[in-house]
Amino acid sequence: MTEDRLLAGLAALATDAPDGLFDRIAARWVRVPGPVGEVRVAYTDQGIAFVHDGPGFGAAFRARFGRPLLPAERPPAGLLPALRTGRLNGLRLDLRDVSDFQRDVLRAAQTIPRGEVRPYAWIAAQIGRPRAVRAVGTALARNPVPLLIPCHRVTRSDGAVGEYVFGASTKERLLTAEGADLDRVRELAGERVFYLASDTTGVVCFPTCHNARRITPAHRHGFRTLAQARAAGYRPCRVCKPALAA
DNA sequence: CGCATGGCCCTTA
DNA sequence: TTAAGGGCCATGC
């Protein structure tokens, strides 16, 4: 920051109400109902900063953000619907403390529609780091705002659901509640099928893509790899973009 | 086909 | 500064 900007900032502080200043430094927190039980949420004037379940909330927040934390009267506008519907709908997030890499990962995760899943490797490819698959897992594990950024929609390439901040079983409950057919995914994985194609459209998808779910059984073809699907004449779906995982 | 293993890359201690 | 390890993945029996 230049000296001029610093002086301007100081001047602004002098004219600001003290509580306005405080809210720029500190964070507020509330307990709210989430899709799988109560969660605690911290937020700043920039947006939602931290979502956590159960005990240890305050300690975890301070360890990570190092800011004072005060209880709020009521949840910020839009938080409850966002938690209920799995869509932000304009709710702002405060992601200032995350690294560039993590921000890319989180942004990619945000594009996964409700009721669908994508592999960790897909995220890695999507952000242009196709080999940073494990690092993607690490970044998602540190998602400061789970539920709001749907890291639970990222699952393993072999069809297993994978790990989750709130535990694998919660991940399953969440996905099932959102309408993802995990039993079907597992059934396909048992047959080594990770892609579904339609011979009427000539398109190949991830199994939970809404386009894949509408394929008539008679026209459905399963593939183990994208390369095999391509060899059979199918092109990757432009919605779920399976090309980016191969 | 289930399991082990080496590889990869970002983050933290 | 460096080394260790993690929400993974592709391979090799």
PDB file of C-alpha atoms (C1' of nucleotides) in Angstrom:
ATOM      1  CA  MET A   1       0.000   0.000   0.000  1.00  0.00           C
ATOM      2  CA  THR A   2       1.305   3.455  -0.830  1.00  0.00           C
ATOM      3  CA  GLU A   3       1.691   6.115   1.799  1.00  0.00           C
ATOM      4  CA  ASP A   4      -1.085   8.141   0.229  1.00  0.00           C
ATOM      5  CA  ARG A   5      -3.505   5.269   0.475  1.00  0.00           C
ATOM      6  CA  LEU A   6      -2.466   4.638   4.022  1.00  0.00           C
ATOM      7  CA  LEU A   7      -3.171   8.251   4.959  1.00  0.00           C
ATOM      8  CA  ALA A   8      -6.491   8.146   3.166  1.00  0.00           C
ATOM      9  CA  GLY A   9      -7.368   4.991   5.054  1.00  0.00           C
ATOM     10  CA  LEU A  10      -6.499   6.571   8.374  1.00  0.00           C
ATOM     11  CA  ALA A  11      -8.588   9.594   7.542  1.00  0.00           C
ATOM     12  CA  ALA A  12     -11.514   7.362   6.721  1.00  0.00           C
ATOM     13  CA  LEU A  13     -11.140   5.545  10.022  1.00  0.00           C
ATOM     14  CA  ALA A  14     -11.318   8.813  11.906  1.00  0.00           C
ATOM     15  CA  THR A  15     -14.716   9.596  10.417  1.00  0.00           C
ATOM     16  CA  ASP A  16     -16.114   6.097  10.764  1.00  0.00           C
ATOM     17  CA  ALA A  17     -18.250   4.952  13.628  1.00  0.00           C
ATOM     18  CA  PRO A  18     -16.246   2.759  16.026  1.00  0.00           C
ATOM     19  CA  ASP A  19     -18.531  -0.237  15.631  1.00  0.00           C
ATOM     20  CA  GLY A  20     -18.099  -0.053  11.860  1.00  0.00           C
ATOM     21  CA  LEU A  21     -14.374  -0.227  12.398  1.00  0.00           C
ATOM     22  CA  PHE A  22     -14.708  -3.114  14.764  1.00  0.00           C
ATOM     23  CA  ASP A  23     -16.738  -5.106  12.297  1.00  0.00           C
ATOM     24  CA  ARG A  24     -14.025  -4.678   9.738  1.00  0.00           C
ATOM     25  CA  ILE A  25     -11.542  -6.354  12.026  1.00  0.00           C
ATOM     26  CA  ALA A  26     -13.577  -8.871  13.954  1.00  0.00           C
ATOM     27  CA  ALA A  27     -15.969 -11.571  12.854  1.00  0.00           C
ATOM     28  CA  ARG A  28     -19.405 -12.530  14.075  1.00  0.00           C
ATOM     29  CA  TRP A  29     -20.724 -15.980  14.568  1.00  0.00           C
ATOM     30  CA  VAL A  30     -24.080 -17.732  14.723  1.00  0.00           C
ATOM     31  CA  ARG A  31     -25.475 -21.221  15.223  1.00  0.00           C
ATOM     32  CA  VAL A  32     -27.796 -22.225  12.452  1.00  0.00           C
ATOM     33  CA  PRO A  33     -29.528 -25.342  11.178  1.00  0.00           C
ATOM     34  CA  GLY A  34     -27.703 -26.978   8.299  1.00  0.00           C
ATOM     35  CA  PRO A  35     -28.750 -29.752   5.940  1.00  0.00           C
ATOM     36  CA  VAL A  36     -27.222 -32.359   8.224  1.00  0.00           C
ATOM     37  CA  GLY A  37     -27.571 -30.881  11.685  1.00  0.00           C
ATOM     38  CA  GLU A  38     -26.591 -27.659  13.348  1.00  0.00           C
ATOM     39  CA  VAL A  39     -23.493 -25.805  12.223  1.00  0.00           C
ATOM     40  CA  ARG A  40     -21.699 -22.699  13.425  1.00  0.00           C
ATOM     41  CA  VAL A  41     -20.867 -20.027  10.925  1.00  0.00           C
ATOM     42  CA  ALA A  42     -18.488 -17.078  11.171  1.00  0.00           C
ATOM     43  CA  TYR A  43     -18.731 -14.095   8.862  1.00  0.00           C
ATOM     44  CA  THR A  44     -17.146 -10.721   8.263  1.00  0.00           C
ATOM     45  CA  ASP A  45     -18.196  -7.633   6.360  1.00  0.00           C
ATOM     46  CA  GLN A  46     -16.805  -9.407   3.289  1.00  0.00           C
ATOM     47  CA  GLY A  47     -19.029 -12.445   3.576  1.00  0.00           C
ATOM     48  CA  ILE A  48     -19.178 -15.911   5.092  1.00  0.00           C
ATOM     49  CA  ALA A  49     -15.725 -16.962   6.222  1.00  0.00           C
ATOM     50  CA  PHE A  50     -16.028 -20.207   8.145  1.00  0.00           C
ATOM     51  CA  VAL A  51     -18.451 -23.093   8.554  1.00  0.00           C
ATOM     52  CA  HIS A  52     -17.808 -25.703  11.213  1.00  0.00           C
ATOM     53  CA  ASP A  53     -19.730 -28.399  13.004  1.00  0.00           C
ATOM     54  CA  GLY A  54     -19.926 -28.939  16.722  1.00  0.00           C
ATOM     55  CA  PRO A  55     -17.337 -28.184  19.391  1.00  0.00           C
ATOM     56  CA  GLY A  56     -14.032 -26.510  18.823  1.00  0.00           C
ATOM     57  CA  PHE A  57     -15.537 -23.898  16.578  1.00  0.00           C
ATOM     58  CA  GLY A  58     -14.049 -20.890  18.336  1.00  0.00           C
ATOM     59  CA  ALA A  59     -10.610 -22.424  18.738  1.00  0.00           C
ATOM     60  CA  ALA A  60     -10.540 -23.554  15.128  1.00  0.00           C
ATOM     61  CA  PHE A  61     -11.594 -20.138  13.936  1.00  0.00           C
ATOM     62  CA  ARG A  62      -8.960 -18.288  15.933  1.00  0.00           C
ATOM     63  CA  ALA A  63      -6.230 -20.723  15.006  1.00  0.00           C
ATOM     64  CA  ARG A  64      -6.994 -20.154  11.400  1.00  0.00           C
ATOM     65  CA  PHE A  65      -7.999 -16.516  11.162  1.00  0.00           C
ATOM     66  CA  GLY A  66      -6.526 -14.934  14.261  1.00  0.00           C
ATOM     67  CA  ARG A  67      -9.385 -12.456  14.550  1.00  0.00           C
ATOM     68  CA  PRO A  68     -11.669 -11.673  17.422  1.00  0.00           C
ATOM     69  CA  LEU A  69     -15.021 -13.411  17.272  1.00  0.00           C
ATOM     70  CA  LEU A  70     -18.273 -12.168  18.729  1.00  0.00           C
ATOM     71  CA  PRO A  71     -21.745 -13.665  18.755  1.00  0.00           C
ATOM     72  CA  ALA A  72     -24.301 -12.176  16.379  1.00  0.00           C
ATOM     73  CA  GLU A  73     -27.974 -11.575  17.006  1.00  0.00           C
ATOM     74  CA  ARG A  74     -29.200 -13.173  13.834  1.00  0.00           C
ATOM     75  CA  PRO A  75     -27.756 -14.939  10.778  1.00  0.00           C
ATOM     76  CA  PRO A  76     -26.736 -12.743   7.850  1.00  0.00           C
ATOM     77  CA  ALA A  77     -29.228 -12.454   5.013  1.00  0.00           C
ATOM     78  CA  GLY A  78     -29.239 -15.396   2.664  1.00  0.00           C
ATOM     79  CA  LEU A  79     -27.297 -17.799   4.857  1.00  0.00           C
ATOM     80  CA  LEU A  80     -30.160 -20.094   5.833  1.00  0.00           C
ATOM     81  CA  PRO A  81     -31.541 -20.526   2.311  1.00  0.00           C
ATOM     82  CA  ALA A  82     -28.021 -21.157   1.002  1.00  0.00           C
ATOM     83  CA  LEU A  83     -27.484 -23.921   3.543  1.00  0.00           C
ATOM     84  CA  ARG A  84     -30.901 -25.388   2.851  1.00  0.00           C
ATOM     85  CA  THR A  85     -30.753 -25.328  -0.944  1.00  0.00           C
ATOM     86  CA  GLY A  86     -27.053 -25.820  -1.554  1.00  0.00           C
ATOM     87  CA  ARG A  87     -27.018 -22.700  -3.730  1.00  0.00           C
ATOM     88  CA  LEU A  88     -25.406 -19.415  -2.776  1.00  0.00           C
ATOM     89  CA  ASN A  89     -27.864 -17.235  -4.657  1.00  0.00           C
ATOM     90  CA  GLY A  90     -25.712 -14.174  -4.266  1.00  0.00           C
ATOM     91  CA  LEU A  91     -24.512 -14.888  -0.741  1.00  0.00           C
ATOM     92  CA  ARG A  92     -20.987 -13.527  -0.469  1.00  0.00           C
ATOM     93  CA  LEU A  93     -18.046 -15.539   0.812  1.00  0.00           C
ATOM     94  CA  ASP A  94     -14.946 -14.171   2.497  1.00  0.00           C
ATOM     95  CA  LEU A  95     -12.140 -16.214   1.000  1.00  0.00           C
ATOM     96  CA  ARG A  96      -9.336 -13.759   1.660  1.00  0.00           C
ATOM     97  CA  ASP A  97      -7.185 -16.195   3.598  1.00  0.00           C
ATOM     98  CA  VAL A  98      -7.047 -18.997   1.045  1.00  0.00           C
ATOM     99  CA  SER A  99      -4.158 -19.490  -1.364  1.00  0.00           C
ATOM    100  CA  ASP A 100      -4.497 -18.980  -5.097  1.00  0.00           C
ATOM    101  CA  PHE A 101      -4.352 -22.696  -5.659  1.00  0.00           C
ATOM    102  CA  GLN A 102      -7.048 -23.363  -3.094  1.00  0.00           C
ATOM    103  CA  ARG A 103      -9.214 -20.614  -4.514  1.00  0.00           C
ATOM    104  CA  ASP A 104      -9.016 -22.221  -7.958  1.00  0.00           C
ATOM    105  CA  VAL A 105      -9.923 -25.582  -6.477  1.00  0.00           C
ATOM    106  CA  LEU A 106     -12.877 -24.167  -4.558  1.00  0.00           C
ATOM    107  CA  ARG A 107     -14.138 -22.258  -7.552  1.00  0.00           C
ATOM    108  CA  ALA A 108     -14.066 -25.407  -9.654  1.00  0.00           C
ATOM    109  CA  ALA A 109     -15.948 -27.302  -6.971  1.00  0.00           C
ATOM    110  CA  GLN A 110     -18.599 -24.599  -7.000  1.00  0.00           C
ATOM    111  CA  THR A 111     -19.487 -25.441 -10.586  1.00  0.00           C
ATOM    112  CA  ILE A 112     -20.628 -28.963  -9.732  1.00  0.00           C
ATOM    113  CA  PRO A 113     -24.428 -28.975  -9.795  1.00  0.00           C
ATOM    114  CA  ARG A 114     -26.503 -30.191  -6.909  1.00  0.00           C
ATOM    115  CA  GLY A 115     -27.154 -33.913  -7.147  1.00  0.00           C
ATOM    116  CA  GLU A 116     -24.011 -34.595  -9.168  1.00  0.00           C
ATOM    117  CA  VAL A 117     -20.440 -35.578  -8.404  1.00  0.00           C
ATOM    118  CA  ARG A 118     -17.076 -35.202 -10.109  1.00  0.00           C
ATOM    119  CA  PRO A 119     -13.700 -36.835  -9.403  1.00  0.00           C
ATOM    120  CA  TYR A 120     -10.804 -35.134  -7.634  1.00  0.00           C
ATOM    121  CA  ALA A 121      -8.811 -35.621 -10.824  1.00  0.00           C
ATOM    122  CA  TRP A 122     -11.459 -33.685 -12.733  1.00  0.00           C
ATOM    123  CA  ILE A 123     -10.945 -30.672 -10.499  1.00  0.00           C
ATOM    124  CA  ALA A 124      -7.200 -30.951 -10.979  1.00  0.00           C
ATOM    125  CA  ALA A 125      -7.556 -30.993 -14.753  1.00  0.00           C
ATOM    126  CA  GLN A 126     -10.157 -28.258 -14.677  1.00  0.00           C
ATOM    127  CA  ILE A 127      -7.800 -25.801 -12.984  1.00  0.00           C
ATOM    128  CA  GLY A 128      -4.926 -26.682 -15.294  1.00  0.00           C
ATOM    129  CA  ARG A 129      -2.965 -28.789 -12.787  1.00  0.00           C
ATOM    130  CA  PRO A 130      -3.789 -32.302 -13.943  1.00  0.00           C
ATOM    131  CA  ARG A 131      -1.225 -33.941 -11.692  1.00  0.00           C
ATOM    132  CA  ALA A 132      -2.021 -32.018  -8.539  1.00  0.00           C
ATOM    133  CA  VAL A 133      -4.717 -34.530  -7.639  1.00  0.00           C
ATOM    134  CA  ARG A 134      -3.643 -35.095  -4.069  1.00  0.00           C
ATOM    135  CA  ALA A 135      -3.138 -31.411  -3.523  1.00  0.00           C
ATOM    136  CA  VAL A 136      -6.741 -30.948  -4.648  1.00  0.00           C
ATOM    137  CA  GLY A 137      -7.787 -33.320  -1.883  1.00  0.00           C
ATOM    138  CA  THR A 138      -5.766 -31.326   0.610  1.00  0.00           C
ATOM    139  CA  ALA A 139      -7.253 -28.054  -0.592  1.00  0.00           C
ATOM    140  CA  LEU A 140     -10.789 -29.402  -0.317  1.00  0.00           C
ATOM    141  CA  ALA A 141     -10.033 -30.787   3.123  1.00  0.00           C
ATOM    142  CA  ARG A 142      -9.275 -27.233   4.169  1.00  0.00           C
ATOM    143  CA  ASN A 143     -12.366 -25.736   2.563  1.00  0.00           C
ATOM    144  CA  PRO A 144     -13.264 -23.011   5.074  1.00  0.00           C
ATOM    145  CA  VAL A 145     -16.908 -22.990   4.013  1.00  0.00           C
ATOM    146  CA  PRO A 146     -18.103 -26.563   3.510  1.00  0.00           C
ATOM    147  CA  LEU A 147     -21.761 -26.953   2.479  1.00  0.00           C
ATOM    148  CA  LEU A 148     -21.643 -23.493   0.926  1.00  0.00           C
ATOM    149  CA  ILE A 149     -18.836 -24.524  -1.394  1.00  0.00           C
ATOM    150  CA  PRO A 150     -19.874 -28.091  -2.158  1.00  0.00           C
ATOM    151  CA  CYS A 151     -16.650 -29.992  -1.614  1.00  0.00           C
ATOM    152  CA  HIS A 152     -18.867 -32.983  -0.769  1.00  0.00           C
ATOM    153  CA  ARG A 153     -19.655 -33.261  -4.484  1.00  0.00           C
ATOM    154  CA  VAL A 154     -16.075 -34.261  -5.226  1.00  0.00           C
ATOM    155  CA  THR A 155     -15.608 -38.015  -5.083  1.00  0.00           C
ATOM    156  CA  ARG A 156     -13.029 -40.578  -6.073  1.00  0.00           C
ATOM    157  CA  SER A 157     -12.436 -41.748  -9.597  1.00  0.00           C
ATOM    158  CA  ASP A 158     -13.030 -45.362  -8.582  1.00  0.00           C
ATOM    159  CA  GLY A 159     -16.601 -44.592  -7.541  1.00  0.00           C
ATOM    160  CA  ALA A 160     -15.958 -44.485  -3.798  1.00  0.00           C
ATOM    161  CA  VAL A 161     -17.278 -41.430  -2.035  1.00  0.00           C
ATOM    162  CA  GLY A 162     -13.950 -40.460  -0.459  1.00  0.00           C
ATOM    163  CA  GLU A 163     -13.215 -38.424   2.630  1.00  0.00           C
ATOM    164  CA  TYR A 164     -14.985 -35.393   4.002  1.00  0.00           C
ATOM    165  CA  VAL A 165     -14.555 -32.660   6.578  1.00  0.00           C
ATOM    166  CA  PHE A 166     -17.639 -33.833   8.454  1.00  0.00           C
ATOM    167  CA  GLY A 167     -16.942 -37.521   7.872  1.00  0.00           C
ATOM    168  CA  ALA A 168     -17.595 -39.854   4.949  1.00  0.00           C
ATOM    169  CA  SER A 169     -21.024 -40.903   6.190  1.00  0.00           C
ATOM    170  CA  THR A 170     -22.169 -37.279   6.325  1.00  0.00           C
ATOM    171  CA  LYS A 171     -20.877 -36.870   2.797  1.00  0.00           C
ATOM    172  CA  GLU A 172     -23.061 -39.770   1.715  1.00  0.00           C
ATOM    173  CA  ARG A 173     -26.102 -38.423   3.520  1.00  0.00           C
ATOM    174  CA  LEU A 174     -25.647 -35.025   1.935  1.00  0.00           C
ATOM    175  CA  LEU A 175     -25.239 -36.378  -1.566  1.00  0.00           C
ATOM    176  CA  THR A 176     -28.196 -38.689  -1.222  1.00  0.00           C
ATOM    177  CA  ALA A 177     -30.328 -35.843   0.100  1.00  0.00           C
ATOM    178  CA  GLU A 178     -29.318 -33.816  -2.925  1.00  0.00           C
ATOM    179  CA  GLY A 179     -30.508 -36.562  -5.228  1.00  0.00           C
ATOM    180  CA  ALA A 180     -27.199 -38.109  -6.273  1.00  0.00           C
ATOM    181  CA  ASP A 181     -27.711 -41.811  -6.875  1.00  0.00           C
ATOM    182  CA  LEU A 182     -24.703 -43.210  -5.075  1.00  0.00           C
ATOM    183  CA  ASP A 183     -25.996 -46.773  -5.166  1.00  0.00           C
ATOM    184  CA  ARG A 184     -26.113 -46.539  -8.920  1.00  0.00           C
ATOM    185  CA  VAL A 185     -22.601 -45.112  -9.026  1.00  0.00           C
ATOM    186  CA  ARG A 186     -21.340 -47.970  -6.906  1.00  0.00           C
ATOM    187  CA  GLU A 187     -23.195 -50.508  -8.997  1.00  0.00           C
ATOM    188  CA  LEU A 188     -21.573 -49.144 -12.146  1.00  0.00           C
ATOM    189  CA  ALA A 189     -18.176 -48.989 -10.477  1.00  0.00           C
ATOM    190  CA  GLY A 190     -18.548 -52.676  -9.643  1.00  0.00           C
ATOM    191  CA  GLU A 191     -18.749 -53.289 -13.366  1.00  0.00           C
ATOM    192  CA  ARG A 192     -15.828 -50.942 -13.945  1.00  0.00           C
ATOM    193  CA  VAL A 193     -18.097 -48.437 -15.628  1.00  0.00           C
ATOM    194  CA  PHE A 194     -17.204 -44.803 -14.990  1.00  0.00           C
ATOM    195  CA  TYR A 195     -18.703 -43.160 -18.068  1.00  0.00           C
ATOM    196  CA  LEU A 196     -22.135 -43.450 -19.673  1.00  0.00           C
ATOM    197  CA  ALA A 197     -22.792 -42.765 -23.336  1.00  0.00           C
ATOM    198  CA  SER A 198     -25.922 -42.431 -25.448  1.00  0.00           C
ATOM    199  CA  ASP A 199     -25.969 -43.801 -28.984  1.00  0.00           C
ATOM    200  CA  THR A 200     -28.758 -41.407 -29.892  1.00  0.00           C
ATOM    201  CA  THR A 201     -26.791 -38.286 -29.029  1.00  0.00           C
ATOM    202  CA  GLY A 202     -23.287 -39.664 -29.466  1.00  0.00           C
ATOM    203  CA  VAL A 203     -22.298 -38.052 -26.180  1.00  0.00           C
ATOM    204  CA  VAL A 204     -20.442 -39.553 -23.224  1.00  0.00           C
ATOM    205  CA  CYS A 205     -20.944 -38.251 -19.660  1.00  0.00           C
ATOM    206  CA  PHE A 206     -20.087 -38.803 -16.053  1.00  0.00           C
ATOM    207  CA  PRO A 207     -22.814 -41.067 -14.636  1.00  0.00           C
ATOM    208  CA  THR A 208     -24.393 -38.409 -12.411  1.00  0.00           C
ATOM    209  CA  CYS A 209     -24.554 -35.752 -15.139  1.00  0.00           C
ATOM    210  CA  HIS A 210     -28.176 -34.819 -15.709  1.00  0.00           C
ATOM    211  CA  ASN A 211     -27.695 -35.653 -19.378  1.00  0.00           C
ATOM    212  CA  ALA A 212     -26.515 -39.152 -18.491  1.00  0.00           C
ATOM    213  CA  ARG A 213     -29.444 -39.772 -16.193  1.00  0.00           C
ATOM    214  CA  ARG A 214     -31.891 -39.333 -19.044  1.00  0.00           C
ATOM    215  CA  ILE A 215     -30.368 -41.914 -21.353  1.00  0.00           C
ATOM    216  CA  THR A 216     -32.857 -44.641 -22.206  1.00  0.00           C
ATOM    217  CA  PRO A 217     -31.512 -48.028 -21.091  1.00  0.00           C
ATOM    218  CA  ALA A 218     -31.682 -49.398 -24.620  1.00  0.00           C
ATOM    219  CA  HIS A 219     -29.401 -46.646 -25.844  1.00  0.00           C
ATOM    220  CA  ARG A 220     -27.034 -46.556 -22.889  1.00  0.00           C
ATOM    221  CA  HIS A 221     -23.451 -47.769 -23.132  1.00  0.00           C
ATOM    222  CA  GLY A 222     -21.006 -47.904 -20.275  1.00  0.00           C
ATOM    223  CA  PHE A 223     -17.280 -47.359 -20.576  1.00  0.00           C
ATOM    224  CA  ARG A 224     -14.366 -47.848 -18.292  1.00  0.00           C
ATOM    225  CA  THR A 225     -12.289 -45.037 -19.730  1.00  0.00           C
ATOM    226  CA  LEU A 226     -12.960 -41.963 -21.752  1.00  0.00           C
ATOM    227  CA  ALA A 227     -10.478 -43.188 -24.353  1.00  0.00           C
ATOM    228  CA  GLN A 228     -12.617 -46.270 -24.919  1.00  0.00           C
ATOM    229  CA  ALA A 229     -15.737 -44.159 -25.289  1.00  0.00           C
ATOM    230  CA  ARG A 230     -13.990 -41.945 -27.798  1.00  0.00           C
ATOM    231  CA  ALA A 231     -12.738 -44.942 -29.710  1.00  0.00           C
ATOM    232  CA  ALA A 232     -16.364 -46.054 -29.953  1.00  0.00           C
ATOM    233  CA  GLY A 233     -17.215 -42.716 -31.537  1.00  0.00           C
ATOM    234  CA  TYR A 234     -18.573 -40.720 -28.607  1.00  0.00           C
ATOM    235  CA  ARG A 235     -17.654 -37.157 -27.841  1.00  0.00           C
ATOM    236  CA  PRO A 236     -17.381 -35.810 -24.289  1.00  0.00           C
ATOM    237  CA  CYS A 237     -20.417 -34.014 -22.886  1.00  0.00           C
ATOM    238  CA  ARG A 238     -20.023 -30.246 -22.892  1.00  0.00           C
ATOM    239  CA  VAL A 239     -21.943 -29.947 -19.649  1.00  0.00           C
ATOM    240  CA  CYS A 240     -20.078 -32.358 -17.370  1.00  0.00           C
ATOM    241  CA  LYS A 241     -16.826 -32.154 -19.352  1.00  0.00           C
ATOM    242  CA  PRO A 242     -15.452 -35.638 -18.805  1.00  0.00           C
ATOM    243  CA  ALA A 243     -12.672 -34.769 -21.240  1.00  0.00           C
ATOM    244  CA  LEU A 244     -10.965 -32.857 -18.483  1.00  0.00           C
ATOM    245  CA  ALA A 245     -10.535 -35.932 -16.352  1.00  0.00           C
ATOM    246  CA  ALA A 246      -8.593 -37.904 -18.896  1.00  0.00           C
TER     247      ALA A 246
ATOM    248  C1'  DC B   1     -10.521 -57.885  -9.097  1.00  0.00           C
ATOM    249  C1'  DG B   2      -8.852 -56.486  -4.517  1.00  0.00           C
ATOM    250  C1'  DC B   3      -4.807 -54.723  -2.569  1.00  0.00           C
ATOM    251  C1'  DA B   4      -0.195 -52.598  -2.390  1.00  0.00           C
ATOM    252  C1'  DT B   5       2.887 -49.258  -4.125  1.00  0.00           C
ATOM    253  C1'  DG B   6       5.068 -45.333  -6.156  1.00  0.00           C
ATOM    254  C1'  DG B   7       4.165 -40.890  -7.988  1.00  0.00           C
ATOM    255  C1'  DC B   8       2.582 -36.178  -7.584  1.00  0.00           C
ATOM    256  C1'  DC B   9       2.222 -31.494  -5.593  1.00  0.00           C
ATOM    257  C1'  DC B  10       0.707 -28.103  -2.235  1.00  0.00           C
ATOM    258  C1'  DT B  11       0.845 -26.930   2.633  1.00  0.00           C
ATOM    259  C1'  DT B  12       2.474 -27.024   7.256  1.00  0.00           C
ATOM    260  C1'  DA B  13       5.428 -27.764  11.151  1.00  0.00           C
TER     261       DA B  13
ATOM    262  C1'  DT C   1      14.656 -24.083   4.499  1.00  0.00           C
ATOM    263  C1'  DT C   2      13.162 -28.658   4.204  1.00  0.00           C
ATOM    264  C1'  DA C   3      10.810 -32.758   4.898  1.00  0.00           C
ATOM    265  C1'  DA C   4       6.624 -35.192   5.698  1.00  0.00           C
ATOM    266  C1'  DG C   5       2.201 -36.304   4.673  1.00  0.00           C
ATOM    267  C1'  DG C   6      -2.631 -35.997   2.818  1.00  0.00           C
ATOM    268  C1'  DG C   7     -10.349 -36.138   1.420  1.00  0.00           C
ATOM    269  C1'  DC C   8      -5.962 -39.277  -4.737  1.00  0.00           C
ATOM    270  C1'  DC C   9      -4.833 -42.160  -8.932  1.00  0.00           C
ATOM    271  C1'  DA C  10      -2.837 -45.529 -12.184  1.00  0.00           C
ATOM    272  C1'  DT C  11      -0.575 -49.433 -12.273  1.00  0.00           C
ATOM    273  C1'  DG C  12       1.014 -54.175 -11.187  1.00  0.00           C
ATOM    274  C1'  DC C  13       0.221 -58.709  -9.195  1.00  0.00           C
TER     275       DC C  13
END
